[in-house]
Amino acid sequence: MLGKAVLSLQVNFGLSSLGLVMVAESDGEVCAVFLGDNKENLVDELATSFPNVILHVNQSGAPSKLLTRVVNCIECPDTPINDLPLHFLGSSFQCEVWQALREVAAGEVITYAQLAANIGRPSAFRAVANACGANKISVLIPCHRVVRSNGELGGYRWGTARKKKLLVREGEFKEFALNHVCG
DNA sequence: AAGCCCATCCGAA
DNA sequence: TTCGGATGGGCTT
């Protein structure tokens, strides 16, 4: 998966209303955003997700700027994130799916089938779902906005409770924004 | 090269 | 509302 060059990741932790947030960055770019409840577990998951990578966990307690922005983005879904540099690490198919996901705005949802159609592979909805599950930059690549065709929530790597929370919040936030503008 | 795993979908009872 | 077959990418052997 990775080339010969060894990547060095700076790892930062923060707290949000979804629990623990772990941001891994390299050279000013976000490589991973994981959600969970336990630091050691998250670091373990990161290590298995990126073998052959050197991790430097920030113990200083001073959060990196990127971590602060990610947490802010979790709490305020309308925060613009287009200028946040992301580092995609995956197959070409996965990267295509993840790029298409970034077109889905906060407050909107899309089905796995529609997402598959958007990348020109309408019968690959199953593979698209797998690619969503393989997304390592949660929240910033909004795989939580993909739902099933029958209206069910669908799965989420970080727990369906977090997926639901994110969607409810984004919906509420959109309503708030509309009321604010129109009323 | 072949098998297994999946965060799905759709049609038929 | 349940059920089974189709389906395609990724990972392991």
Coordinates of N, CA and C (backbone and C1' of nucleotides) in Angstrom, one line a residue:
Chain A
M1 N 0.8 -1.2 0.0 CA 0.0 0.0 0.0 C 0.9 1.2 0.0
L2 N 1.8 1.3 0.9 CA 2.7 2.5 1.0 C 3.9 2.2 0.2
G3 N 4.5 3.3 -0.3 CA 5.8 3.2 -1.0 C 6.9 2.9 -0.1
K4 N 8.1 3.0 -0.6 CA 9.3 2.7 0.2 C 9.6 3.7 1.2
A5 N 9.2 5.0 0.9 CA 9.5 6.0 1.9 C 8.7 5.8 3.1
V6 N 9.3 5.9 4.3 CA 8.6 5.8 5.6 C 8.0 7.1 5.9
L7 N 6.7 7.1 6.2 CA 6.0 8.3 6.6 C 6.0 8.4 8.1
S8 N 6.1 9.7 8.5 CA 6.2 10.0 9.9 C 4.9 10.8 10.3
L9 N 4.1 10.2 11.2 CA 2.8 10.9 11.6 C 2.9 11.5 13.0
Q10 N 2.5 12.7 13.1 CA 2.3 13.4 14.4 C 0.9 13.1 14.9
V11 N 0.7 12.5 16.1 CA -0.6 12.1 16.6 C -1.0 13.0 17.7
N12 N -2.2 13.6 17.6 CA -2.8 14.5 18.6 C -4.1 14.0 19.1
F13 N -4.4 14.2 20.4 CA -5.7 13.8 20.9 C -6.5 15.0 21.4
G14 N -7.8 14.9 21.3 CA -8.7 16.0 21.8 C -10.0 15.4 22.2
L15 N -10.8 16.2 22.9 CA -12.1 15.7 23.3 C -13.2 16.5 22.6
S16 N -14.3 15.7 22.3 CA -15.4 16.3 21.6 C -16.7 15.7 22.2
S17 N -17.8 16.2 21.7 CA -19.1 15.7 22.2 C -19.3 14.2 21.6
L18 N -18.4 13.8 20.7 CA -18.5 12.4 20.2 C -17.5 11.5 21.0
G19 N -16.8 12.1 21.9 CA -15.8 11.3 22.6 C -14.4 11.7 22.2
L20 N -13.5 10.8 22.3 CA -12.1 11.1 22.0 C -11.9 11.2 20.4
V21 N -11.1 12.2 20.1 CA -10.8 12.5 18.7 C -9.3 12.3 18.5
M22 N -8.8 11.5 17.6 CA -7.4 11.4 17.3 C -7.1 11.9 15.9
V23 N -6.2 12.8 15.8 CA -5.8 13.3 14.4 C -4.4 13.0 14.2
A24 N -4.1 12.3 13.1 CA -2.7 12.0 12.6 C -2.4 12.9 11.4
E25 N -1.3 13.6 11.5 CA -0.9 14.5 10.5 C 0.5 14.3 10.1
S26 N 0.8 14.7 8.8 CA 2.1 14.6 8.3 C 2.4 15.8 7.4
D27 N 3.4 16.6 7.7 CA 3.7 17.7 6.8 C 2.6 18.7 6.7
G28 N 1.8 18.9 7.7 CA 0.7 19.8 7.7 C -0.5 19.3 7.0
E29 N -0.5 18.0 6.7 CA -1.7 17.4 6.1 C -2.4 16.4 7.0
V30 N -3.7 16.4 7.0 CA -4.4 15.4 7.8 C -4.4 14.0 7.1
C31 N -3.9 13.0 7.8 CA -3.8 11.7 7.2 C -4.9 10.8 7.8
A32 N -5.3 11.1 9.1 CA -6.3 10.2 9.7 C -7.1 11.0 10.8
V33 N -8.4 10.7 10.9 CA -9.2 11.2 12.0 C -10.0 10.0 12.6
F34 N -9.6 9.6 13.7 CA -10.3 8.4 14.3 C -11.1 8.9 15.5
L35 N -12.2 8.2 15.8 CA -13.1 8.5 17.0 C -13.1 7.3 17.9
G36 N -13.2 7.5 19.2 CA -13.2 6.4 20.1 C -13.3 6.8 21.5
D37 N -13.0 5.9 22.4 CA -13.1 6.2 23.9 C -11.7 5.9 24.6
N38 N -10.8 5.4 23.9 CA -9.6 4.9 24.5 C -8.3 5.2 23.7
K39 N -7.4 6.0 24.3 CA -6.2 6.4 23.5 C -5.4 5.2 23.0
E40 N -5.2 4.2 23.8 CA -4.3 3.1 23.4 C -5.0 2.4 22.3
N41 N -6.3 2.1 22.4 CA -7.0 1.4 21.3 C -6.9 2.2 20.0
L42 N -7.0 3.5 20.0 CA -7.0 4.3 18.8 C -5.6 4.2 18.2
V43 N -4.6 4.3 19.0 CA -3.2 4.2 18.5 C -2.9 2.9 17.9
D44 N -3.5 1.8 18.5 CA -3.3 0.5 18.0 C -4.0 0.4 16.6
E45 N -5.2 1.0 16.5 CA -5.9 0.9 15.2 C -5.2 1.7 14.2
L46 N -4.6 2.8 14.6 CA -3.8 3.6 13.6 C -2.6 2.8 13.1
A47 N -2.0 2.1 14.1 CA -0.8 1.4 13.7 C -1.1 0.2 12.7
T48 N -2.3 -0.4 12.9 CA -2.7 -1.5 12.0 C -3.1 -0.9 10.7
S49 N -3.7 0.3 10.7 CA -4.2 0.9 9.5 C -3.0 1.3 8.6
F50 N -2.0 1.8 9.3 CA -0.8 2.3 8.5 C 0.4 1.5 9.0
P51 N 0.6 0.3 8.5 CA 1.9 -0.4 8.9 C 3.0 0.3 8.2
N52 N 4.2 0.2 8.7 CA 5.4 0.9 8.1 C 5.4 2.4 8.2
V53 N 4.7 2.8 9.3 CA 4.6 4.3 9.5 C 5.2 4.5 10.9
I54 N 5.9 5.6 11.1 CA 6.4 5.9 12.4 C 5.4 6.9 13.1
L55 N 5.0 6.6 14.3 CA 4.0 7.4 15.0 C 4.7 8.2 16.1
H56 N 4.5 9.5 16.2 CA 5.0 10.4 17.3 C 3.7 10.9 18.0
V57 N 3.4 10.4 19.2 CA 2.3 10.8 19.9 C 2.7 12.1 20.7
N58 N 1.9 13.1 20.5 CA 2.1 14.4 21.2 C 1.7 14.3 22.7
Q59 N 2.6 14.3 23.6 CA 2.3 14.1 25.0 C 2.3 15.5 25.7
S60 N 2.5 16.5 25.0 CA 2.7 17.8 25.6 C 1.4 18.4 26.1
G61 N 0.3 18.0 25.6 CA -1.0 18.5 26.0 C -1.4 19.8 25.2
A62 N -0.5 20.3 24.5 CA -0.8 21.5 23.6 C -1.3 20.9 22.3
P63 N -2.5 21.2 22.0 CA -3.1 20.6 20.7 C -2.5 21.3 19.5
S64 N -2.4 20.5 18.4 CA -2.0 21.1 17.2 C -3.1 21.9 16.6
K65 N -2.8 22.8 15.6 CA -3.8 23.6 15.0 C -4.8 22.8 14.3
L66 N -4.3 21.7 13.6 CA -5.2 20.9 12.8 C -6.2 20.2 13.7
L67 N -5.7 19.7 14.9 CA -6.6 19.0 15.8 C -7.7 20.0 16.3
T68 N -7.3 21.2 16.6 CA -8.3 22.2 17.0 C -9.3 22.5 16.0
R69 N -8.9 22.5 14.7 CA -9.8 22.8 13.6 C -10.8 21.6 13.4
V70 N -10.3 20.4 13.6 CA -11.1 19.2 13.4 C -12.2 19.1 14.5
V71 N -11.8 19.4 15.7 CA -12.8 19.4 16.8 C -13.8 20.5 16.6
N72 N -13.3 21.6 16.2 CA -14.3 22.7 15.9 C -15.2 22.3 14.8
C73 N -14.8 21.6 13.8 CA -15.6 21.2 12.7 C -16.6 20.2 13.2
I74 N -16.3 19.3 14.2 CA -17.2 18.4 14.7 C -18.4 19.1 15.4
E75 N -18.0 20.1 16.2 CA -19.0 20.8 17.0 C -19.8 21.8 16.2
C76 N -19.3 22.3 15.1 CA -20.0 23.3 14.3 C -19.9 22.9 12.8
P77 N -20.9 22.1 12.4 CA -20.8 21.5 11.0 C -20.7 22.5 9.9
D78 N -21.0 23.7 10.1 CA -21.0 24.6 8.9 C -19.6 25.3 8.8
T79 N -18.7 24.9 9.7 CA -17.3 25.4 9.5 C -16.8 25.0 8.2
P80 N -16.3 26.0 7.4 CA -15.7 25.6 6.1 C -14.4 24.8 6.3
I81 N -14.3 23.8 5.5 CA -13.1 22.9 5.7 C -12.4 22.7 4.4
N82 N -12.8 23.4 3.4 CA -12.2 23.2 2.0 C -10.7 23.5 2.0
D83 N -10.2 24.3 2.9 CA -8.8 24.6 2.8 C -8.0 23.7 3.7
L84 N -8.6 22.7 4.4 CA -7.9 21.8 5.2 C -7.2 20.8 4.2
P85 N -5.9 20.7 4.3 CA -5.2 19.8 3.4 C -5.4 18.3 3.8
L86 N -5.9 17.4 3.0 CA -6.0 16.0 3.3 C -5.0 15.2 2.5
H87 N -4.6 14.1 3.2 CA -3.6 13.2 2.6 C -4.3 11.9 2.4
F88 N -4.7 11.6 1.1 CA -5.4 10.3 0.8 C -4.5 9.2 0.7
L89 N -4.7 8.1 1.5 CA -3.9 6.9 1.4 C -4.8 5.8 1.1
G90 N -4.9 5.4 -0.1 CA -5.8 4.2 -0.5 C -5.7 3.9 -1.9
S91 N -6.4 2.9 -2.4 CA -6.4 2.5 -3.8 C -7.1 3.6 -4.6
S92 N -6.9 3.5 -5.9 CA -7.5 4.5 -6.8 C -9.0 4.5 -6.7
F93 N -9.6 3.3 -6.6 CA -11.0 3.2 -6.4 C -11.5 3.9 -5.1
Q94 N -10.8 3.6 -4.0 CA -11.1 4.2 -2.8 C -11.0 5.7 -2.8
C95 N -9.9 6.2 -3.4 CA -9.8 7.7 -3.5 C -10.9 8.3 -4.3
E96 N -11.3 7.6 -5.3 CA -12.4 8.1 -6.2 C -13.7 8.3 -5.3
V97 N -14.0 7.3 -4.5 CA -15.1 7.3 -3.7 C -15.0 8.4 -2.7
W98 N -13.9 8.6 -2.1 CA -13.7 9.6 -1.0 C -13.8 11.0 -1.6
Q99 N -13.3 11.2 -2.8 CA -13.4 12.5 -3.5 C -14.9 12.8 -3.7
A100 N -15.6 11.8 -4.2 CA -17.1 12.0 -4.5 C -17.8 12.3 -3.2
L101 N -17.4 11.7 -2.1 CA -18.0 12.0 -0.8 C -17.9 13.4 -0.4
R102 N -16.8 14.1 -0.8 CA -16.6 15.5 -0.4 C -17.5 16.4 -1.0
E103 N -18.3 15.9 -2.1 CA -19.3 16.8 -2.7 C -20.6 16.8 -2.0
V104 N -20.7 15.9 -1.0 CA -22.0 15.9 -0.2 C -21.9 16.9 0.9
A105 N -22.7 17.9 0.9 CA -22.6 19.0 1.9 C -23.2 18.6 3.2
A106 N -22.9 19.3 4.3 CA -23.5 19.1 5.6 C -25.0 19.4 5.5
G107 N -25.8 18.5 6.1 CA -27.2 18.7 6.1 C -27.8 17.8 5.0
E108 N -27.0 17.2 4.1 CA -27.5 16.4 3.0 C -27.0 15.0 3.3
V109 N -27.8 14.0 2.7 CA -27.3 12.6 2.7 C -27.4 12.1 1.3
I110 N -26.8 10.9 1.1 CA -26.7 10.3 -0.2 C -26.8 8.8 0.1
T111 N -27.3 8.0 -0.9 CA -27.3 6.5 -0.7 C -26.1 5.9 -1.2
Y112 N -25.8 4.7 -0.8 CA -24.6 4.0 -1.3 C -24.8 3.8 -2.8
A113 N -26.0 3.5 -3.3 CA -26.3 3.3 -4.7 C -26.1 4.6 -5.5
Q114 N -26.5 5.7 -4.9 CA -26.3 7.0 -5.7 C -24.9 7.4 -5.7
L115 N -24.1 7.1 -4.6 CA -22.7 7.4 -4.6 C -22.0 6.6 -5.7
A116 N -22.4 5.3 -5.8 CA -21.8 4.4 -6.8 C -22.1 5.0 -8.2
A117 N -23.3 5.4 -8.4 CA -23.7 6.0 -9.7 C -22.8 7.2 -10.0
N118 N -22.6 8.0 -9.0 CA -21.9 9.3 -9.2 C -20.4 9.1 -9.7
I119 N -19.9 7.9 -9.4 CA -18.5 7.7 -9.9 C -18.6 6.8 -11.1
G120 N -19.7 6.6 -11.7 CA -19.9 5.9 -12.9 C -19.8 4.4 -12.8
R121 N -20.1 3.9 -11.6 CA -20.1 2.4 -11.4 C -21.3 2.0 -10.7
P122 N -22.5 2.1 -11.3 CA -23.7 2.0 -10.6 C -23.9 0.6 -10.0
S123 N -23.3 -0.4 -10.5 CA -23.5 -1.7 -9.9 C -22.5 -2.0 -8.8
A124 N -21.6 -1.1 -8.5 CA -20.6 -1.4 -7.5 C -20.9 -0.8 -6.1
F125 N -22.2 -0.7 -5.8 CA -22.6 -0.1 -4.6 C -22.1 -0.8 -3.4
R126 N -21.9 -2.1 -3.5 CA -21.4 -2.9 -2.4 C -19.9 -2.5 -2.2
A127 N -19.2 -2.4 -3.2 CA -17.8 -2.1 -3.1 C -17.6 -0.6 -2.6
V128 N -18.5 0.2 -3.0 CA -18.5 1.6 -2.5 C -18.7 1.6 -1.0
A129 N -19.6 0.8 -0.5 CA -19.8 0.7 0.9 C -18.5 0.3 1.6
N130 N -17.8 -0.7 1.0 CA -16.6 -1.1 1.6 C -15.6 0.1 1.6
A131 N -15.5 0.8 0.6 CA -14.6 1.9 0.5 C -15.0 3.0 1.5
C132 N -16.2 3.2 1.8 CA -16.6 4.1 2.8 C -16.1 3.6 4.2
G133 N -16.3 2.3 4.4 CA -15.8 1.8 5.7 C -14.3 1.8 5.8
A134 N -13.6 2.0 4.7 CA -12.1 2.0 4.7 C -11.6 3.5 4.8
N135 N -12.6 4.4 4.9 CA -12.2 5.8 5.0 C -11.5 6.1 6.4
K136 N -10.3 6.7 6.3 CA -9.5 6.9 7.5 C -9.6 8.3 8.0
I137 N -10.3 9.2 7.2 CA -10.3 10.6 7.7 C -11.8 10.9 8.0
S138 N -12.3 10.4 9.1 CA -13.7 10.5 9.4 C -14.0 12.0 9.6
V139 N -15.3 12.3 9.5 CA -15.8 13.7 9.6 C -15.4 14.6 8.4
L140 N -14.1 14.7 8.2 CA -13.6 15.6 7.1 C -14.0 15.0 5.8
I141 N -13.9 13.7 5.6 CA -14.4 13.0 4.5 C -15.7 12.4 5.0
P142 N -16.9 12.9 4.7 CA -18.1 12.7 5.4 C -18.8 11.4 5.1
C143 N -18.2 10.3 5.4 CA -18.8 9.0 5.1 C -20.0 8.7 6.0
H144 N -20.2 9.6 7.0 CA -21.4 9.4 7.8 C -22.7 9.9 7.1
R145 N -22.5 10.6 6.0 CA -23.7 11.1 5.2 C -24.2 10.1 4.2
V146 N -23.7 8.9 4.2 CA -24.1 7.9 3.3 C -25.1 6.9 4.0
V147 N -26.3 6.7 3.5 CA -27.3 5.9 4.1 C -27.8 4.9 3.1
R148 N -28.6 4.0 3.6 CA -29.1 2.9 2.8 C -30.3 3.4 2.0
S149 N -30.6 2.6 0.8 CA -31.7 3.0 -0.1 C -33.0 2.9 0.6
N150 N -33.2 2.0 1.5 CA -34.5 1.7 2.2 C -34.7 2.7 3.3
G151 N -33.8 3.7 3.5 CA -34.0 4.7 4.5 C -33.4 4.4 5.8
E152 N -32.8 3.2 6.0 CA -32.1 2.9 7.2 C -30.8 3.6 7.3
L153 N -30.3 3.7 8.5 CA -29.1 4.5 8.7 C -27.9 3.9 8.0
G154 N -27.8 2.6 8.0 CA -26.5 1.9 7.5 C -25.5 1.9 8.6
G155 N -24.4 1.3 8.3 CA -23.3 1.1 9.3 C -22.4 2.3 9.4
Y156 N -21.5 2.2 10.4 CA -20.5 3.3 10.6 C -19.4 2.6 11.4
R157 N -18.2 2.9 10.9 CA -17.0 2.2 11.5 C -16.8 2.7 13.0
W158 N -17.2 3.9 13.3 CA -17.0 4.4 14.7 C -18.3 4.2 15.5
G159 N -19.3 3.4 15.0 CA -20.5 3.2 15.8 C -21.6 4.0 15.2
T160 N -22.8 3.3 15.1 CA -23.9 4.0 14.5 C -24.4 5.1 15.3
A161 N -24.2 5.1 16.6 CA -24.6 6.1 17.5 C -23.9 7.4 17.1
R162 N -22.7 7.4 16.8 CA -21.9 8.6 16.4 C -22.4 9.1 15.1
K163 N -22.7 8.1 14.2 CA -23.2 8.5 12.8 C -24.6 9.3 13.0
K164 N -25.4 8.7 13.8 CA -26.7 9.4 14.0 C -26.6 10.8 14.6
K165 N -25.7 10.8 15.6 CA -25.5 12.1 16.3 C -25.0 13.2 15.3
L166 N -24.0 12.8 14.4 CA -23.5 13.7 13.4 C -24.6 14.2 12.5
L167 N -25.4 13.2 12.0 CA -26.5 13.6 11.1 C -27.5 14.5 11.7
V168 N -27.9 14.1 12.9 CA -28.9 15.0 13.6 C -28.4 16.4 13.8
R169 N -27.2 16.5 14.2 CA -26.6 17.8 14.5 C -26.5 18.6 13.2
E170 N -26.1 17.9 12.1 CA -26.0 18.6 10.8 C -27.3 19.1 10.3
G171 N -28.3 18.2 10.5 CA -29.7 18.6 10.2 C -30.2 19.8 11.0
E172 N -29.9 19.7 12.3 CA -30.4 20.8 13.1 C -29.6 22.1 12.8
F173 N -28.4 21.9 12.4 CA -27.6 23.1 12.2 C -28.1 23.8 10.9
K174 N -28.5 22.9 9.9 CA -29.0 23.5 8.7 C -30.3 24.3 8.9
E175 N -31.1 23.7 9.7 CA -32.4 24.4 10.1 C -32.1 25.7 10.7
F176 N -31.1 25.6 11.7 CA -30.8 26.9 12.4 C -30.3 27.9 11.4
A177 N -29.4 27.5 10.5 CA -28.9 28.5 9.5 C -30.0 29.1 8.6
L178 N -30.9 28.2 8.2 CA -32.0 28.7 7.4 C -32.8 29.7 8.2
N179 N -33.2 29.4 9.4 CA -34.0 30.3 10.2 C -33.2 31.6 10.4
H180 N -31.9 31.5 10.6 CA -31.2 32.6 10.9 C -31.1 33.6 9.7
V181 N -31.0 33.0 8.5 CA -31.0 33.8 7.2 C -32.3 34.3 6.9
C182 N -33.4 33.5 7.0 CA -34.7 33.9 6.5 C -35.5 34.6 7.6
G183 N -35.2 34.3 8.8 CA -36.1 34.9 9.8 C -35.4 35.8 10.7
Chain B
dA1 P -3.5 -16.6 -13.4 O5' -4.0 -17.2 -12.0 C5' -3.9 -18.6 -11.7 C4' -4.9 -18.9 -10.6 C3' -6.3 -18.5 -10.8 O3' -7.1 -19.5 -10.2 C1' -5.5 -17.6 -8.8
dA2 P -8.7 -19.7 -10.4 O5' -9.1 -20.4 -9.1 C5' -8.1 -20.8 -8.2 C4' -8.5 -20.6 -6.8 C3' -10.0 -20.4 -6.6 O3' -10.5 -21.0 -5.5 C1' -8.9 -18.6 -5.7
dG3 P -12.0 -21.4 -5.3 O5' -12.4 -20.9 -3.8 C5' -11.6 -21.3 -2.7 C4' -11.5 -20.2 -1.7 C3' -12.9 -19.7 -1.3 O3' -13.3 -20.3 0.0 C1' -11.4 -17.9 -1.6
dC4 P -14.7 -19.9 0.6 O5' -14.4 -18.6 1.4 C5' -13.4 -18.6 2.5 C4' -13.3 -17.2 3.0 C3' -14.6 -16.6 3.4 O3' -14.6 -16.2 4.8 C1' -13.4 -15.1 2.0
dC5 P -15.9 -15.7 5.5 O5' -15.7 -14.1 5.4 C5' -14.6 -13.5 6.1 C4' -14.6 -12.0 5.8 C3' -16.0 -11.3 6.2 O3' -15.6 -10.3 7.1 C1' -15.3 -10.8 4.0
dC6 P -16.7 -9.7 8.1 O5' -17.0 -8.3 7.4 C5' -18.1 -8.0 6.8 C4' -18.1 -6.8 5.9 C3' -19.4 -6.2 5.8 O3' -19.4 -4.8 6.1 C1' -18.4 -6.8 3.6
dA7 P -19.1 -4.4 7.5 O5' -20.1 -3.1 7.6 C5' -21.5 -3.2 7.7 C4' -22.2 -2.1 7.0 C3' -22.0 -2.0 5.5 O3' -23.1 -1.6 4.9 C1' -21.2 0.0 6.4
dT8 P -24.3 -2.7 4.5 O5' -24.9 -2.1 3.1 C5' -24.2 -1.1 2.3 C4' -24.9 -1.2 0.9 C3' -26.4 -1.0 0.9 O3' -26.6 -0.1 -0.2 C1' -25.9 -3.1 -0.1
dC9 P -28.2 0.5 -0.4 O5' -28.8 -0.5 -1.5 C5' -28.1 -0.7 -2.7 C4' -28.8 -1.6 -3.6 C3' -30.3 -1.4 -3.6 O3' -30.8 -1.4 -5.0 C1' -29.8 -3.6 -3.2
dC10 P -32.1 -0.7 -5.4 O5' -33.0 -1.8 -6.1 C5' -32.3 -2.8 -7.0 C4' -33.1 -4.1 -6.9 C3' -34.6 -3.8 -6.8 O3' -35.3 -4.5 -7.9 C1' -33.9 -5.5 -5.2
dG11 P -36.8 -4.3 -8.2 O5' -37.2 -5.8 -8.7 C5' -36.2 -6.7 -9.0 C4' -36.6 -8.1 -8.6 C3' -38.1 -8.3 -8.6 O3' -38.4 -9.7 -9.1 C1' -37.4 -8.7 -6.4
dA12 P -39.8 -10.1 -9.5 O5' -40.1 -11.3 -8.5 C5' -39.1 -12.3 -8.3 C4' -39.4 -13.1 -7.1 C3' -40.9 -13.6 -7.0 O3' -40.9 -14.9 -6.5 C1' -40.2 -12.4 -5.0
dA13 P -42.3 -15.7 -6.7 O5' -42.2 -16.4 -5.2 C5' -43.3 -16.7 -4.5 C4' -42.9 -16.6 -3.0 C3' -44.2 -16.8 -2.1 O3' -43.9 -17.7 -1.1 C1' -43.1 -14.7 -1.6
Chain C
dT1 P -42.0 -3.4 8.7 O5' -42.1 -4.9 9.3 C5' -42.9 -6.0 8.9 C4' -42.1 -7.2 8.5 C3' -40.7 -6.9 8.3 O3' -39.9 -7.6 9.3 C1' -41.6 -8.0 6.4
dT2 P -39.2 -8.5 9.8 O5' -38.7 -9.6 8.7 C5' -39.1 -10.9 9.0 C4' -38.9 -11.8 7.7 C3' -37.4 -12.2 7.6 O3' -37.4 -13.6 7.4 C1' -38.3 -11.5 5.5
dC3 P -36.1 -14.5 7.4 O5' -35.9 -14.6 5.9 C5' -36.7 -15.4 5.1 C4' -36.1 -15.6 3.7 C3' -34.6 -15.8 3.7 O3' -34.3 -16.9 2.9 C1' -35.1 -14.0 2.4
dG4 P -32.9 -17.7 3.0 O5' -32.5 -17.9 1.5 C5' -33.5 -17.6 0.5 C4' -32.9 -17.1 -0.8 C3' -31.4 -17.4 -1.0 O3' -31.2 -17.6 -2.4 C1' -31.7 -15.1 -1.1
dG5 P -29.9 -18.5 -2.9 O5' -29.5 -17.8 -4.3 C5' -30.5 -17.3 -5.2 C4' -30.1 -16.1 -5.8 C3' -28.6 -16.1 -6.3 O3' -28.6 -15.6 -7.6 C1' -29.0 -14.2 -5.0
dA6 P -27.2 -15.6 -8.5 O5' -26.9 -14.0 -8.6 C5' -28.0 -13.2 -9.1 C4' -27.5 -11.8 -9.1 C3' -26.0 -11.6 -9.7 O3' -26.0 -10.5 -10.5 C1' -26.2 -10.7 -7.5
dT7 P -24.7 -10.2 -11.4 O5' -23.9 -9.2 -10.5 C5' -24.5 -8.1 -9.9 C4' -23.5 -7.5 -8.9 C3' -22.0 -7.7 -9.3 O3' -21.5 -6.5 -9.8 C1' -22.4 -8.1 -7.0
dG8 P -20.3 -6.5 -10.8 O5' -19.1 -5.8 -10.0 C5' -19.3 -4.5 -9.4 C4' -18.2 -4.3 -8.4 C3' -16.8 -4.7 -8.9 O3' -15.9 -3.8 -8.3 C1' -17.3 -5.8 -6.9
dG9 P -14.5 -3.4 -9.0 O5' -13.6 -3.0 -7.8 C5' -14.1 -2.0 -6.9 C4' -13.5 -2.3 -5.6 C3' -12.0 -2.5 -5.5 O3' -11.4 -1.7 -4.5 C1' -13.1 -4.3 -4.5
dG10 P -9.8 -1.6 -4.3 O5' -9.6 -2.6 -3.0 C5' -10.2 -2.3 -1.8 C4' -9.9 -3.3 -0.8 C3' -8.4 -3.6 -0.7 O3' -8.0 -3.7 0.7 C1' -9.6 -5.6 -1.0
dC11 P -6.5 -3.6 1.1 O5' -6.3 -5.0 1.8 C5' -7.2 -5.4 2.8 C4' -7.1 -6.9 3.0 C3' -5.7 -7.4 3.0 O3' -5.5 -8.1 4.3 C1' -7.0 -8.8 1.6
dT12 P -4.0 -8.6 4.7 O5' -4.2 -10.2 4.6 C5' -5.3 -10.8 5.2 C4' -5.4 -12.3 4.8 C3' -4.1 -13.0 4.9 O3' -4.3 -14.2 5.6 C1' -5.0 -13.3 2.7
dT13 P -3.0 -15.1 6.1 O5' -2.9 -16.2 5.0 C5' -3.7 -17.3 5.0 C4' -3.7 -18.1 3.7 C3' -2.4 -18.7 3.3 O3' -2.3 -20.0 3.9 C1' -3.6 -17.8 1.4

